[in-house]
């Protein structure tokens, strides 16, 4: 029997001189802003960064005490220098990495300026950022799985909201968080199946199908919450997954408290990152799924069942969304409130696009959104005078910059959103 091979060519991006110069100018401007921060820091002032989250003994690390003025001056020189090199010579394929470094320098400079003469629990803020990023990242993984197979899934928000309510209700009734998690995932996968039937079998516009599911979930969860969960508190008091330290790994300074002495959902997120990344790009299964999202007719010609593959991808998308929704009630708050997902499913889609439809990229983008939420809270405590709304806007501004092509054009699957007609 002859074997057929599907080859999906990797698109090679050519960096234009204009983009090179624009990126360099952005880096220089960030360096100038850091220099302006230094002008407002008095010589002799220090910034104290606490490197152990409050309430934890494992993974303790000594505090960082840095001279604010000198640190800001050095960071400004580094950022401007890298920007000038980018303008006149360029860094080639390392350009995006250098831009990321400059942005990291700017963020650290901003925190140094805000903390000058004060103290900030840096690792505590990063730990909060990881937890805030969990539902966004899982929502982004949900989008990656579905859209890589060619099915647009904007119903992630509705799936997460339904999973959050069902998880709280079932967890409260059974007094078992694992049964609550299972019920949450099944409810989300049921909505995913409905989305699959509407968009794959009946070929309804996938945006409309997803919107209908979002509206349905919002209405049903709001009704049940107002009618039962808010009235009978015993139906809205589920157990919460506790913090689970991993032996040895939890004792690693800084990294241990962030990723190895935390909530079960963080571990699920990390496992899902590895599994999805490897499965999509290093296995025959992933090659077939991506082929269905890029060239469904060619995949069908080679014997791949396009419809079955898309159904499977949408159901896996529902699985990820269900876990992300359960995080709100079984991993964080411990109760359900109306509209408690607060658009995290839509932000997950933005993270997916930001990450160029890849699990690793989506993971990084989700952490960025979580970091923005966390730093906005800390700025209020530090009393910098900067409205928190401006910090909440920052990841969206960055997303628009990315989508405009400053760090490269996104490469969505060619058949994304297009129903397949079998001839």
Short mmCIF file of C-alpha atoms in Angstrom, two decimals:
data_model
loop_
_atom_site.label_atom_id
_atom_site.label_comp_id
_atom_site.label_asym_id
_atom_site.label_seq_id
_atom_site.Cartn_x
_atom_site.Cartn_y
_atom_site.Cartn_z
CA UNK A 1 0.00 0.00 0.00
CA UNK A 2 1.46 3.34 -1.01
CA UNK A 3 1.98 5.89 1.72
CA UNK A 4 1.26 9.57 1.30
CA UNK A 5 3.07 12.39 2.96
CA UNK A 6 1.67 15.80 3.82
CA UNK A 7 4.19 18.62 3.93
CA UNK A 8 3.21 21.93 5.45
CA UNK A 9 5.80 24.47 4.44
CA UNK A 10 7.03 26.88 7.06
CA UNK A 11 6.68 30.47 5.96
CA UNK A 12 9.95 32.38 6.10
CA UNK A 13 9.47 36.01 7.02
CA UNK A 14 11.69 38.63 5.42
CA UNK A 15 12.43 41.56 7.74
CA UNK A 16 11.98 44.82 5.86
CA UNK A 17 14.30 47.79 6.49
CA UNK A 18 11.29 49.87 7.54
CA UNK A 19 10.28 47.38 10.21
CA UNK A 20 13.87 47.17 11.37
CA UNK A 21 14.08 50.93 11.82
CA UNK A 22 10.65 51.21 13.46
CA UNK A 23 11.58 48.51 15.95
CA UNK A 24 14.85 50.31 16.72
CA UNK A 25 13.01 53.60 17.23
CA UNK A 26 10.60 51.91 19.65
CA UNK A 27 13.55 50.55 21.63
CA UNK A 28 15.21 53.97 21.74
CA UNK A 29 11.97 55.58 22.93
CA UNK A 30 11.68 53.00 25.71
CA UNK A 31 15.25 53.83 26.71
CA UNK A 32 14.42 57.54 26.80
CA UNK A 33 11.43 56.82 29.04
CA UNK A 34 13.70 54.87 31.40
CA UNK A 35 16.04 57.88 31.47
CA UNK A 36 13.10 60.12 32.40
CA UNK A 37 12.32 57.72 35.24
CA UNK A 38 15.90 58.16 36.49
CA UNK A 39 15.49 61.96 36.56
CA UNK A 40 12.69 61.52 39.07
CA UNK A 41 14.65 59.18 41.33
CA UNK A 42 16.83 60.86 43.92
CA UNK A 43 20.45 59.63 44.21
CA UNK A 44 20.86 57.38 47.22
CA UNK A 45 17.33 55.97 47.12
CA UNK A 46 17.04 52.19 46.97
CA UNK A 47 14.30 49.86 45.76
CA UNK A 48 13.69 46.75 47.83
CA UNK A 49 12.28 43.68 46.05
CA UNK A 50 11.07 40.87 48.30
CA UNK A 51 11.82 37.54 46.58
CA UNK A 52 9.61 35.18 48.61
CA UNK A 53 5.79 35.22 48.45
CA UNK A 54 4.06 35.95 51.71
CA UNK A 55 3.04 32.90 53.74
CA UNK A 56 5.58 30.55 52.14
CA UNK A 57 8.76 29.19 53.67
CA UNK A 58 9.90 26.94 50.83
CA UNK A 59 11.86 28.49 48.00
CA UNK A 60 12.93 31.48 50.08
CA UNK A 61 15.46 33.81 48.46
CA UNK A 62 17.28 36.90 49.73
CA UNK A 63 15.71 40.25 48.92
CA UNK A 64 17.04 42.39 46.11
CA UNK A 65 18.12 45.85 47.17
CA UNK A 66 19.10 47.98 44.19
CA UNK A 67 20.16 51.65 43.96
CA UNK A 68 17.28 53.21 42.05
CA UNK A 69 19.06 56.06 40.23
CA UNK A 70 22.11 54.06 39.12
CA UNK A 71 20.02 51.07 38.03
CA UNK A 72 17.69 53.23 35.95
CA UNK A 73 20.63 54.99 34.30
CA UNK A 74 22.30 51.70 33.34
CA UNK A 75 19.04 50.27 32.00
CA UNK A 76 18.43 53.42 29.93
CA UNK A 77 21.89 53.21 28.35
CA UNK A 78 21.39 49.51 27.52
CA UNK A 79 17.97 50.10 25.94
CA UNK A 80 19.12 53.07 23.85
CA UNK A 81 22.27 51.23 22.78
CA UNK A 82 20.33 48.19 21.61
CA UNK A 83 17.88 50.45 19.80
CA UNK A 84 20.63 52.30 17.93
CA UNK A 85 22.26 49.05 16.87
CA UNK A 86 18.86 47.87 15.64
CA UNK A 87 18.35 51.04 13.59
CA UNK A 88 21.73 51.08 11.87
CA UNK A 89 22.75 47.41 11.70
CA UNK A 90 19.85 45.24 12.82
CA UNK A 91 19.86 41.93 14.68
CA UNK A 92 18.46 39.79 11.87
CA UNK A 93 16.37 36.88 13.08
CA UNK A 94 17.16 37.85 16.70
CA UNK A 95 15.26 41.13 16.34
CA UNK A 96 12.14 40.03 18.23
CA UNK A 97 14.24 38.53 21.03
CA UNK A 98 16.15 41.79 21.44
CA UNK A 99 12.88 43.73 21.47
CA UNK A 100 11.61 41.42 24.21
CA UNK A 101 14.77 42.09 26.22
CA UNK A 102 14.31 45.86 25.87
CA UNK A 103 10.68 45.59 26.95
CA UNK A 104 11.76 43.52 29.98
CA UNK A 105 14.34 46.20 30.83
CA UNK A 106 11.62 48.84 30.62
CA UNK A 107 9.26 46.89 32.89
CA UNK A 108 11.97 46.35 35.49
CA UNK A 109 12.93 50.02 35.27
CA UNK A 110 9.31 51.03 35.81
CA UNK A 111 9.06 48.78 38.86
CA UNK A 112 12.36 50.16 40.19
CA UNK A 113 11.08 53.72 39.81
CA UNK A 114 7.74 52.88 41.46
CA UNK A 115 9.45 51.05 44.34
CA UNK A 116 12.20 53.64 45.00
CA UNK A 117 12.22 54.27 48.75
CA UNK A 118 9.64 51.51 49.26
CA UNK A 119 9.34 47.73 49.20
CA UNK A 120 7.62 45.44 46.68
CA UNK A 121 7.07 41.69 46.91
CA UNK A 122 8.23 40.94 43.37
CA UNK A 123 7.84 37.17 43.50
CA UNK A 124 4.43 37.55 45.12
CA UNK A 125 3.39 39.79 42.24
CA UNK A 126 4.72 37.27 39.71
CA UNK A 127 2.92 34.43 41.51
CA UNK A 128 -0.34 36.38 41.28
CA UNK A 129 0.38 37.03 37.60
CA UNK A 130 0.71 33.30 36.93
CA UNK A 131 -2.62 32.57 38.62
CA UNK A 132 -4.35 35.44 36.83
CA UNK A 133 -2.96 34.13 33.55
CA UNK A 134 -4.22 30.55 34.02
CA UNK A 135 -7.75 30.99 32.58
CA UNK A 136 -6.42 33.21 29.79
CA UNK A 137 -3.76 30.69 28.80
CA UNK A 138 -6.15 27.75 28.93
CA UNK A 139 -8.61 29.77 26.84
CA UNK A 140 -5.81 30.48 24.37
CA UNK A 141 -4.96 26.75 24.19
CA UNK A 142 -8.65 26.11 23.51
CA UNK A 143 -8.52 28.52 20.59
CA UNK A 144 -5.27 27.06 19.24
CA UNK A 145 -6.66 23.51 19.14
CA UNK A 146 -9.87 24.57 17.40
CA UNK A 147 -8.49 27.07 14.93
CA UNK A 148 -5.52 24.94 13.95
CA UNK A 149 -8.15 22.54 12.60
CA UNK A 150 -9.95 25.34 10.77
CA UNK A 151 -12.85 26.05 13.18
CA UNK A 152 -13.14 29.53 14.70
CA UNK A 153 -14.25 29.22 18.32
CA UNK A 154 -15.36 32.49 19.88
CA UNK A 155 -17.63 30.46 22.18
CA UNK A 156 -14.72 29.96 24.60
CA UNK A 157 -16.11 32.65 26.90
CA UNK A 158 -19.49 30.92 27.09
CA UNK A 159 -17.90 27.52 27.64
CA UNK A 160 -15.78 28.86 30.49
CA UNK A 161 -18.75 30.60 32.10
CA UNK A 162 -20.90 27.45 31.94
CA UNK A 163 -18.05 25.33 33.31
CA UNK A 164 -17.53 27.74 36.20
CA UNK A 165 -21.20 27.53 37.23
CA UNK A 166 -21.56 23.77 36.78
CA UNK A 167 -18.31 23.16 38.65
CA UNK A 168 -19.50 25.27 41.58
CA UNK A 169 -22.95 23.66 41.66
CA UNK A 170 -21.83 20.04 41.35
CA UNK A 171 -18.84 20.57 43.64
CA UNK A 172 -21.14 22.07 46.29
CA UNK A 173 -23.72 19.27 46.05
CA UNK A 174 -21.20 16.42 46.09
CA UNK A 175 -18.66 18.16 48.36
CA UNK A 176 -16.05 16.78 45.99
CA UNK A 177 -13.85 19.11 43.94
CA UNK A 178 -12.82 16.35 41.51
CA UNK A 179 -16.42 15.54 40.61
CA UNK A 180 -17.03 19.26 40.25
CA UNK A 181 -14.10 19.55 37.87
CA UNK A 182 -15.32 16.58 35.82
CA UNK A 183 -18.82 18.05 35.58
CA UNK A 184 -17.40 21.43 34.55
CA UNK A 185 -15.36 19.87 31.75
CA UNK A 186 -18.30 17.78 30.51
CA UNK A 187 -20.60 20.83 30.38
CA UNK A 188 -18.03 22.74 28.36
CA UNK A 189 -17.46 19.83 25.99
CA UNK A 190 -21.24 19.56 25.48
CA UNK A 191 -21.32 23.19 24.32
CA UNK A 192 -18.28 22.47 22.15
CA UNK A 193 -20.13 19.57 20.56
CA UNK A 194 -23.09 21.84 19.81
CA UNK A 195 -20.72 24.37 18.26
CA UNK A 196 -19.15 21.59 16.20
CA UNK A 197 -22.48 20.29 14.93
CA UNK A 198 -23.67 23.78 13.97
CA UNK A 199 -20.44 24.87 12.29
CA UNK A 200 -19.13 21.59 10.83
CA UNK A 201 -22.23 19.57 10.00
CA UNK A 202 -24.74 22.33 9.25
CA UNK A 203 -22.04 24.78 8.08
CA UNK A 204 -23.54 27.70 9.99
CA UNK A 205 -21.30 30.76 10.14
CA UNK A 206 -18.85 29.93 12.92
CA UNK A 207 -18.89 33.43 14.40
CA UNK A 208 -22.69 33.33 14.68
CA UNK A 209 -22.61 29.84 16.19
CA UNK A 210 -20.09 30.92 18.82
CA UNK A 211 -22.04 34.09 19.60
CA UNK A 212 -25.25 32.10 20.12
CA UNK A 213 -23.47 29.82 22.61
CA UNK A 214 -22.07 32.83 24.48
CA UNK A 215 -25.51 34.42 24.74
CA UNK A 216 -27.08 31.11 25.83
CA UNK A 217 -24.43 30.57 28.53
CA UNK A 218 -24.73 34.11 29.83
CA UNK A 219 -28.51 33.90 30.09
CA UNK A 220 -28.69 30.41 31.61
CA UNK A 221 -25.94 30.93 34.19
CA UNK A 222 -27.32 34.34 35.22
CA UNK A 223 -30.82 32.88 35.66
CA UNK A 224 -29.67 29.85 37.66
CA UNK A 225 -27.35 31.97 39.76
CA UNK A 226 -30.04 34.50 40.67
CA UNK A 227 -32.72 31.83 41.18
CA UNK A 228 -30.79 29.22 43.13
CA UNK A 229 -27.09 29.80 43.80
CA UNK A 230 -27.47 33.23 45.38
CA UNK A 231 -30.56 32.16 47.34
CA UNK A 232 -29.33 28.79 48.62
CA UNK A 233 -25.73 29.30 49.67
CA UNK A 234 -25.21 25.59 50.22
CA UNK A 235 -25.41 25.22 46.44
CA UNK A 236 -22.63 27.76 45.95
CA UNK A 237 -19.93 26.71 48.36
CA UNK A 238 -17.66 24.23 46.55
CA UNK A 239 -14.34 22.97 47.97
CA UNK A 240 -11.19 24.51 46.46
CA UNK A 241 -8.12 22.65 45.24
CA UNK A 242 -5.33 23.33 47.74
CA UNK A 243 -1.77 24.39 47.05
CA UNK A 244 0.32 21.32 46.17
CA UNK A 245 4.10 21.62 46.64
CA UNK A 246 6.23 19.34 44.47
CA UNK A 247 9.10 17.82 46.46
CA UNK A 248 12.55 19.32 45.73
CA UNK A 249 11.24 21.52 42.90
CA UNK A 250 9.24 23.65 45.36
CA UNK A 251 12.50 24.54 47.13
CA UNK A 252 14.06 26.19 44.08
CA UNK A 253 14.37 29.92 44.83
CA UNK A 254 11.93 32.15 42.91
CA UNK A 255 10.96 29.47 40.36
CA UNK A 256 9.73 27.03 43.01
CA UNK A 257 7.04 29.29 44.53
CA UNK A 258 5.90 30.38 41.05
CA UNK A 259 5.41 27.02 39.32
CA UNK A 260 6.04 24.16 41.77
CA UNK A 261 4.24 25.18 44.97
CA UNK A 262 0.93 26.30 43.66
CA UNK A 263 -2.55 25.37 42.48
CA UNK A 264 -3.42 22.18 40.57
CA UNK A 265 -4.63 24.28 37.64
CA UNK A 266 -1.14 25.73 37.15
CA UNK A 267 0.24 22.20 36.83
CA UNK A 268 -2.51 21.30 34.36
CA UNK A 269 -1.64 24.42 32.37
CA UNK A 270 2.07 23.52 32.23
CA UNK A 271 1.34 19.90 31.27
CA UNK A 272 -1.10 21.06 28.60
CA UNK A 273 1.54 23.43 27.21
CA UNK A 274 4.05 20.62 26.74
CA UNK A 275 1.54 18.08 25.45
CA UNK A 276 -0.14 20.39 22.93
CA UNK A 277 3.16 21.83 21.68
CA UNK A 278 4.65 18.38 21.11
CA UNK A 279 1.43 16.88 19.75
CA UNK A 280 0.82 19.65 17.24
CA UNK A 281 4.32 19.99 15.87
CA UNK A 282 6.08 16.66 16.51
CA UNK A 283 3.50 13.94 15.87
CA UNK A 284 1.56 12.54 12.91
CA UNK A 285 -1.68 13.41 14.72
CA UNK A 286 -0.67 17.06 14.92
CA UNK A 287 0.42 17.11 11.28
CA UNK A 288 -2.97 15.81 10.20
CA UNK A 289 -4.84 18.28 12.39
CA UNK A 290 -2.83 21.20 11.01
CA UNK A 291 -3.30 19.89 7.46
CA UNK A 292 -7.06 19.98 7.97
CA UNK A 293 -6.78 23.62 9.03
CA UNK A 294 -4.48 24.59 6.17
CA UNK A 295 -5.51 22.44 3.17
CA UNK A 296 -8.61 20.38 4.01
CA UNK A 297 -9.17 19.28 0.40
CA UNK A 298 -5.62 17.97 0.09
CA UNK A 299 -5.94 16.24 3.46
CA UNK A 300 -9.21 14.62 2.38
CA UNK A 301 -7.57 13.45 -0.85
CA UNK A 302 -4.88 11.69 1.21
CA UNK A 303 -7.47 9.83 3.27
CA UNK A 304 -7.77 12.08 6.35
CA UNK A 305 -11.31 12.39 7.67
CA UNK A 306 -11.67 16.18 7.75
CA UNK A 307 -14.98 16.21 9.62
CA UNK A 308 -13.87 13.76 12.32
CA UNK A 309 -10.61 15.64 12.81
CA UNK A 310 -12.42 18.95 13.20
CA UNK A 311 -14.94 17.47 15.65
CA UNK A 312 -12.09 16.07 17.72
CA UNK A 313 -10.30 19.43 17.74
CA UNK A 314 -13.44 21.31 18.82
CA UNK A 315 -14.09 18.81 21.63
CA UNK A 316 -10.49 19.17 22.85
CA UNK A 317 -11.01 22.92 22.66
CA UNK A 318 -14.03 22.49 24.94
CA UNK A 319 -11.92 20.40 27.32
CA UNK A 320 -9.38 23.21 27.73
CA UNK A 321 -12.09 25.85 28.10
CA UNK A 322 -13.84 23.73 30.73
CA UNK A 323 -10.70 23.46 32.84
CA UNK A 324 -10.17 27.20 32.49
CA UNK A 325 -13.72 27.90 33.61
CA UNK A 326 -13.48 25.52 36.57
CA UNK A 327 -10.43 27.45 37.76
CA UNK A 328 -12.62 30.40 38.76
CA UNK A 329 -14.82 28.47 41.16
CA UNK A 330 -12.75 25.41 42.14
CA UNK A 331 -9.27 26.91 42.04
CA UNK A 332 -9.66 30.54 43.00
CA UNK A 333 -12.84 32.16 44.35
CA UNK A 334 -14.74 29.19 45.76
CA UNK A 335 -18.17 30.40 44.60
CA UNK A 336 -19.95 31.40 41.41
CA UNK A 337 -20.98 34.96 40.58
CA UNK A 338 -22.72 36.19 37.46
CA UNK A 339 -20.36 36.95 34.56
CA UNK A 340 -17.37 36.09 36.74
CA UNK A 341 -15.22 35.09 33.76
CA UNK A 342 -15.21 38.81 32.86
CA UNK A 343 -14.21 38.33 29.24
CA UNK A 344 -11.23 36.07 29.94
CA UNK A 345 -12.29 33.81 27.06
CA UNK A 346 -12.10 36.70 24.61
CA UNK A 347 -8.76 37.77 26.08
CA UNK A 348 -7.61 34.18 25.56
CA UNK A 349 -8.42 34.56 21.85
CA UNK A 350 -6.33 37.74 21.79
CA UNK A 351 -3.49 35.82 23.47
CA UNK A 352 -3.83 33.10 20.82
CA UNK A 353 -3.46 35.66 18.02
CA UNK A 354 -0.66 37.40 19.93
CA UNK A 355 1.10 34.03 20.17
CA UNK A 356 0.67 33.39 16.43
CA UNK A 357 -1.57 30.33 16.92
CA UNK A 358 1.14 28.40 18.79
CA UNK A 359 0.94 27.01 22.35
CA UNK A 360 4.27 28.53 23.42
CA UNK A 361 3.36 31.93 22.02
CA UNK A 362 -0.09 31.82 23.60
CA UNK A 363 1.49 30.87 26.94
CA UNK A 364 3.79 33.88 26.87
CA UNK A 365 0.98 36.22 25.82
CA UNK A 366 -1.28 34.91 28.59
CA UNK A 367 1.42 35.52 31.18
CA UNK A 368 1.75 39.08 29.86
CA UNK A 369 -1.98 39.71 30.37
CA UNK A 370 -1.81 38.20 33.85
CA UNK A 371 1.23 40.31 34.69
CA UNK A 372 -0.58 43.48 33.60
CA UNK A 373 -3.50 42.65 35.93
CA UNK A 374 -1.14 41.90 38.80
CA UNK A 375 1.00 45.01 38.40
CA UNK A 376 -2.09 47.22 38.24
CA UNK A 377 -3.07 45.98 41.70
CA UNK A 378 0.42 46.52 43.10
CA UNK A 379 0.59 50.07 41.74
CA UNK A 380 -2.47 50.96 43.76
CA UNK A 381 -0.76 49.68 46.91
CA UNK A 382 2.49 51.54 46.13
CA UNK A 383 0.59 54.78 45.56
CA UNK A 384 2.40 55.85 42.40
CA UNK A 385 -0.45 58.12 41.36
CA UNK A 386 -0.82 56.37 38.01
CA UNK A 387 -4.45 55.33 37.39
CA UNK A 388 -4.71 51.53 37.35
CA UNK A 389 -6.87 51.77 34.23
CA UNK A 390 -3.79 52.80 32.24
CA UNK A 391 -1.93 49.68 33.35
CA UNK A 392 -4.98 47.53 32.57
CA UNK A 393 -4.89 48.96 29.04
CA UNK A 394 -1.24 48.09 28.47
CA UNK A 395 -1.58 44.47 27.26
CA UNK A 396 -4.27 45.50 24.79
CA UNK A 397 -2.06 48.29 23.47
CA UNK A 398 0.77 45.80 23.09
CA UNK A 399 -1.59 43.42 21.28
CA UNK A 400 -2.56 46.11 18.79
CA UNK A 401 1.12 46.88 18.20
CA UNK A 402 1.83 43.20 17.61
CA UNK A 403 -1.14 42.78 15.27
CA UNK A 404 0.01 45.88 13.36
CA UNK A 405 3.15 43.93 12.46
CA UNK A 406 5.85 45.47 14.66
CA UNK A 407 7.02 42.01 15.78
CA UNK A 408 5.88 40.19 12.66
CA UNK A 409 2.66 39.34 10.91
CA UNK A 410 0.42 36.68 12.39
CA UNK A 411 0.01 33.57 10.24
CA UNK A 412 -3.45 32.17 10.85
CA UNK A 413 -4.35 28.77 9.38
CA UNK A 414 -5.34 29.19 5.74
CA UNK A 415 -8.72 27.42 6.09
CA UNK A 416 -9.59 28.92 9.48
CA UNK A 417 -13.32 29.70 9.58
CA UNK A 418 -14.06 28.08 6.23
CA UNK A 419 -16.59 25.18 6.22
CA UNK A 420 -15.43 22.18 4.23
CA UNK A 421 -17.57 20.97 1.36
CA UNK A 422 -16.78 17.35 0.50
CA UNK A 423 -16.97 16.74 -3.24
#
